[in-house]
Short mmCIF file of C-alpha atoms and ligand atoms in Angstrom, two decimals:
data_model
loop_
_atom_site.label_atom_id
_atom_site.label_comp_id
_atom_site.label_asym_id
_atom_site.label_seq_id
_atom_site.Cartn_x
_atom_site.Cartn_y
_atom_site.Cartn_z
CA MET A 1 -4.22 20.95 -62.59
CA PRO A 2 -6.65 21.27 -65.53
CA GLU A 3 -9.43 23.79 -65.12
CA SER A 4 -12.21 21.22 -64.73
CA ARG A 5 -10.41 19.57 -61.81
CA GLU A 6 -9.81 22.91 -60.13
CA TRP A 7 -13.49 23.78 -60.27
CA LEU A 8 -14.40 20.29 -59.13
CA THR A 9 -12.09 20.66 -56.14
CA GLN A 10 -13.48 24.06 -55.23
CA TRP A 11 -17.07 22.87 -55.50
CA LEU A 12 -16.34 19.79 -53.40
CA ARG A 13 -14.97 22.11 -50.71
CA ASP A 14 -18.10 24.27 -50.98
CA ALA A 15 -20.29 21.18 -50.67
CA HIS A 16 -18.34 20.03 -47.62
CA ALA A 17 -18.94 23.44 -46.00
CA MET A 18 -22.61 23.18 -46.97
CA GLU A 19 -22.90 19.82 -45.20
CA GLU A 20 -21.23 21.18 -42.07
CA GLN A 21 -23.79 23.98 -42.03
CA ALA A 22 -26.56 21.45 -42.63
CA GLU A 23 -25.35 19.55 -39.58
CA THR A 24 -25.53 22.72 -37.45
CA MET A 25 -28.97 23.53 -38.80
CA LEU A 26 -30.45 20.05 -38.29
CA SER A 27 -29.00 19.72 -34.78
CA GLY A 28 -30.47 23.10 -33.89
CA GLN A 29 -33.91 22.10 -35.12
CA LEU A 30 -33.89 18.78 -33.27
CA SER A 31 -33.73 20.48 -29.89
CA ARG A 32 -37.18 22.02 -30.40
CA LEU A 33 -39.20 19.23 -31.95
CA ASP A 34 -40.46 17.20 -29.01
CA SER A 35 -44.09 17.64 -30.11
CA TYR A 36 -43.38 16.52 -33.69
CA PRO A 37 -42.20 12.90 -33.46
CA ASP A 38 -42.33 12.12 -37.20
CA LEU A 39 -40.43 15.26 -38.18
CA SER A 40 -38.01 14.73 -35.35
CA ALA A 41 -37.30 11.13 -36.43
CA ARG A 42 -36.82 12.15 -40.07
CA ILE A 43 -34.43 14.95 -39.13
CA ARG A 44 -32.47 12.58 -36.89
CA THR A 45 -32.07 10.19 -39.84
CA HIS A 46 -31.03 12.99 -42.17
CA LEU A 47 -28.57 14.33 -39.60
CA ALA A 48 -26.82 10.94 -39.64
CA GLU A 49 -26.88 10.97 -43.47
CA THR A 50 -25.50 14.51 -43.47
CA LYS A 51 -22.51 13.53 -41.32
CA GLU A 52 -21.83 10.63 -43.66
CA GLN A 53 -22.15 12.92 -46.72
CA ALA A 54 -19.53 15.26 -45.26
CA ARG A 55 -17.25 12.29 -44.59
CA ARG A 56 -17.66 11.06 -48.20
CA LEU A 57 -16.87 14.51 -49.57
CA LYS A 58 -13.78 14.75 -47.41
CA SER A 59 -12.51 11.43 -48.71
CA CYS A 60 -13.13 12.65 -52.29
CA LEU A 61 -11.05 15.74 -51.49
CA ASP A 62 -8.33 13.63 -49.90
CA GLY A 63 -8.26 11.59 -53.12
CA ILE A 64 -7.76 14.68 -55.27
CA ASP A 65 -4.38 16.14 -54.32
CA GLU A 66 -5.92 18.78 -52.05
CA GLY A 67 -6.19 17.75 -48.43
CA SER A 68 -8.66 18.70 -45.76
CA SER A 69 -6.36 21.56 -44.76
CA THR A 70 -8.06 23.57 -47.50
CA LEU A 71 -11.51 22.94 -46.06
CA LYS A 72 -11.36 25.70 -43.50
CA ASP A 73 -11.79 28.65 -45.87
CA ALA A 74 -15.08 27.61 -47.36
CA GLY A 75 -17.19 27.61 -44.20
CA ALA A 76 -18.02 31.28 -43.74
CA LYS A 77 -20.33 31.73 -46.74
CA LEU A 78 -23.20 29.63 -45.53
CA THR A 79 -22.90 30.40 -41.84
CA ALA A 80 -25.38 33.26 -41.99
CA MET A 81 -28.01 31.16 -43.70
CA ALA A 82 -27.58 28.26 -41.30
CA GLN A 83 -27.75 30.59 -38.31
CA SER A 84 -30.94 32.14 -39.57
CA ILE A 85 -32.36 28.66 -39.95
CA SER A 86 -31.26 27.35 -36.55
CA GLY A 87 -31.73 30.64 -34.73
CA VAL A 88 -34.55 31.91 -32.58
CA PHE A 89 -37.94 32.57 -34.16
CA ALA A 90 -41.03 34.04 -32.63
CA GLY A 91 -43.15 31.03 -31.75
CA ASP A 92 -43.37 29.47 -35.20
CA GLU A 93 -39.83 28.09 -35.37
CA VAL A 94 -41.12 24.70 -36.52
CA MET A 95 -42.75 26.30 -39.56
CA LYS A 96 -39.79 28.60 -40.28
CA GLY A 97 -37.46 25.64 -39.88
CA SER A 98 -39.52 23.48 -42.24
CA LEU A 99 -39.59 26.23 -44.84
CA ALA A 100 -35.85 26.74 -44.52
CA SER A 101 -35.14 22.99 -44.63
CA TYR A 102 -37.14 22.56 -47.82
CA THR A 103 -35.16 25.41 -49.38
CA PHE A 104 -31.84 24.08 -48.10
CA GLU A 105 -32.49 20.56 -49.47
CA HIS A 106 -33.12 22.05 -52.91
CA MET A 107 -29.88 23.99 -52.74
CA GLU A 108 -28.14 20.71 -51.89
CA ILE A 109 -29.88 18.94 -54.79
CA ALA A 110 -28.68 21.60 -57.22
CA SER A 111 -25.16 21.47 -55.75
CA TYR A 112 -24.86 17.71 -56.23
CA LYS A 113 -26.27 17.81 -59.75
CA ILE A 114 -23.62 20.41 -60.62
CA LEU A 115 -20.88 18.47 -58.81
CA LYS A 116 -21.81 15.21 -60.47
CA ALA A 117 -21.60 16.80 -63.93
CA ALA A 118 -18.26 18.42 -63.02
CA ALA A 119 -16.91 15.10 -61.75
CA GLN A 120 -17.95 13.37 -64.97
CA ALA A 121 -16.34 16.15 -67.03
CA ALA A 122 -13.11 15.64 -65.08
CA GLY A 123 -13.24 11.87 -65.59
CA GLU A 124 -13.71 11.27 -61.84
CA ALA A 125 -16.21 8.40 -61.89
CA GLU A 126 -15.91 7.61 -58.18
CA ILE A 127 -16.56 11.23 -57.19
CA ALA A 128 -19.55 11.30 -59.56
CA ARG A 129 -20.88 8.17 -57.82
CA VAL A 130 -20.51 9.78 -54.37
CA CYS A 131 -22.34 12.91 -55.59
CA GLU A 132 -25.15 10.76 -56.95
CA GLN A 133 -25.41 8.98 -53.59
CA ASN A 134 -25.60 12.28 -51.66
CA LEU A 135 -28.03 13.63 -54.27
CA ARG A 136 -30.43 10.74 -53.72
CA GLU A 137 -30.47 11.34 -49.96
CA GLU A 138 -31.19 15.05 -50.45
CA GLU A 139 -33.98 14.26 -52.91
CA ALA A 140 -35.52 11.79 -50.45
CA MET A 141 -35.43 14.41 -47.67
CA ALA A 142 -36.94 17.08 -49.92
CA GLU A 143 -39.65 14.62 -50.99
CA TRP A 144 -40.43 13.72 -47.36
CA LEU A 145 -40.75 17.39 -46.42
CA LYS A 146 -42.96 18.03 -49.44
CA ASP A 147 -45.26 15.18 -48.39
CA ASN A 148 -45.35 16.23 -44.73
CA LEU A 149 -45.48 20.04 -44.75
CA ALA A 150 -49.29 20.09 -44.62
CA GLN A 151 -49.39 17.71 -41.65
CA ILE A 152 -46.68 19.62 -39.78
CA THR A 153 -48.70 22.80 -40.33
CA GLU A 154 -51.86 21.12 -39.00
CA ILE A 155 -50.06 19.98 -35.85
CA PHE A 156 -48.59 23.45 -35.38
CA LEU A 157 -51.98 25.16 -35.76
CA ALA A 158 -53.76 22.67 -33.47
CA ARG A 159 -51.14 23.28 -30.79
CA ALA A 160 -51.36 27.05 -31.21
CA ASP A 161 -55.12 26.79 -30.83
CA ALA A 162 -54.87 24.67 -27.68
CA ASP A 163 -52.28 27.07 -26.21
CA SER A 164 -54.49 30.09 -26.73
CA ARG A 165 -57.51 28.33 -25.23
CA ASN A 166 -55.46 27.39 -22.17
CA ALA A 167 -54.26 30.98 -21.86
CA LYS A 168 -57.83 32.28 -21.85
CA ARG A 169 -58.97 29.95 -19.09
MG1 MG B 1 -26.69 17.09 -47.29
FE1 FE B 2 -29.76 17.49 -46.90
#
């Protein structure tokens, strides 16, 4: 296999592992967002997109001569990051989660820009199209978070304020 296809294959595997970690992270966040209906709804939508992204990447990999049997190795790298994102935080998990999500989306954006260029270099137009499709979904999620971080913070602070007033009564 020429070098460009080998790198493309490896990076597709990495991206597939990234999406599996994203799924873990988003599912973990959803369980704690009852008081944030907008954020909760957006994460639910992106969780569905994330599952579909992973499925698209797997079919790209199946199309290149490497099967999904090679997917297993790539997972470990991102596990620590995803665990830190979906793990337990001291009271401000919504804020920590939002911060981490914004960071994660930008890592995904960079990954798909790289993958798309690698796919084009390897003459894989269909894979480049899939990467562009995933890229657009990551950009939309990053944009939504950017536009909503202030409001999420306001809700968080208002709730913290109400909690402390209740505790003092
Ligand atoms: Mg994704
Ligand atoms: Fe994403």
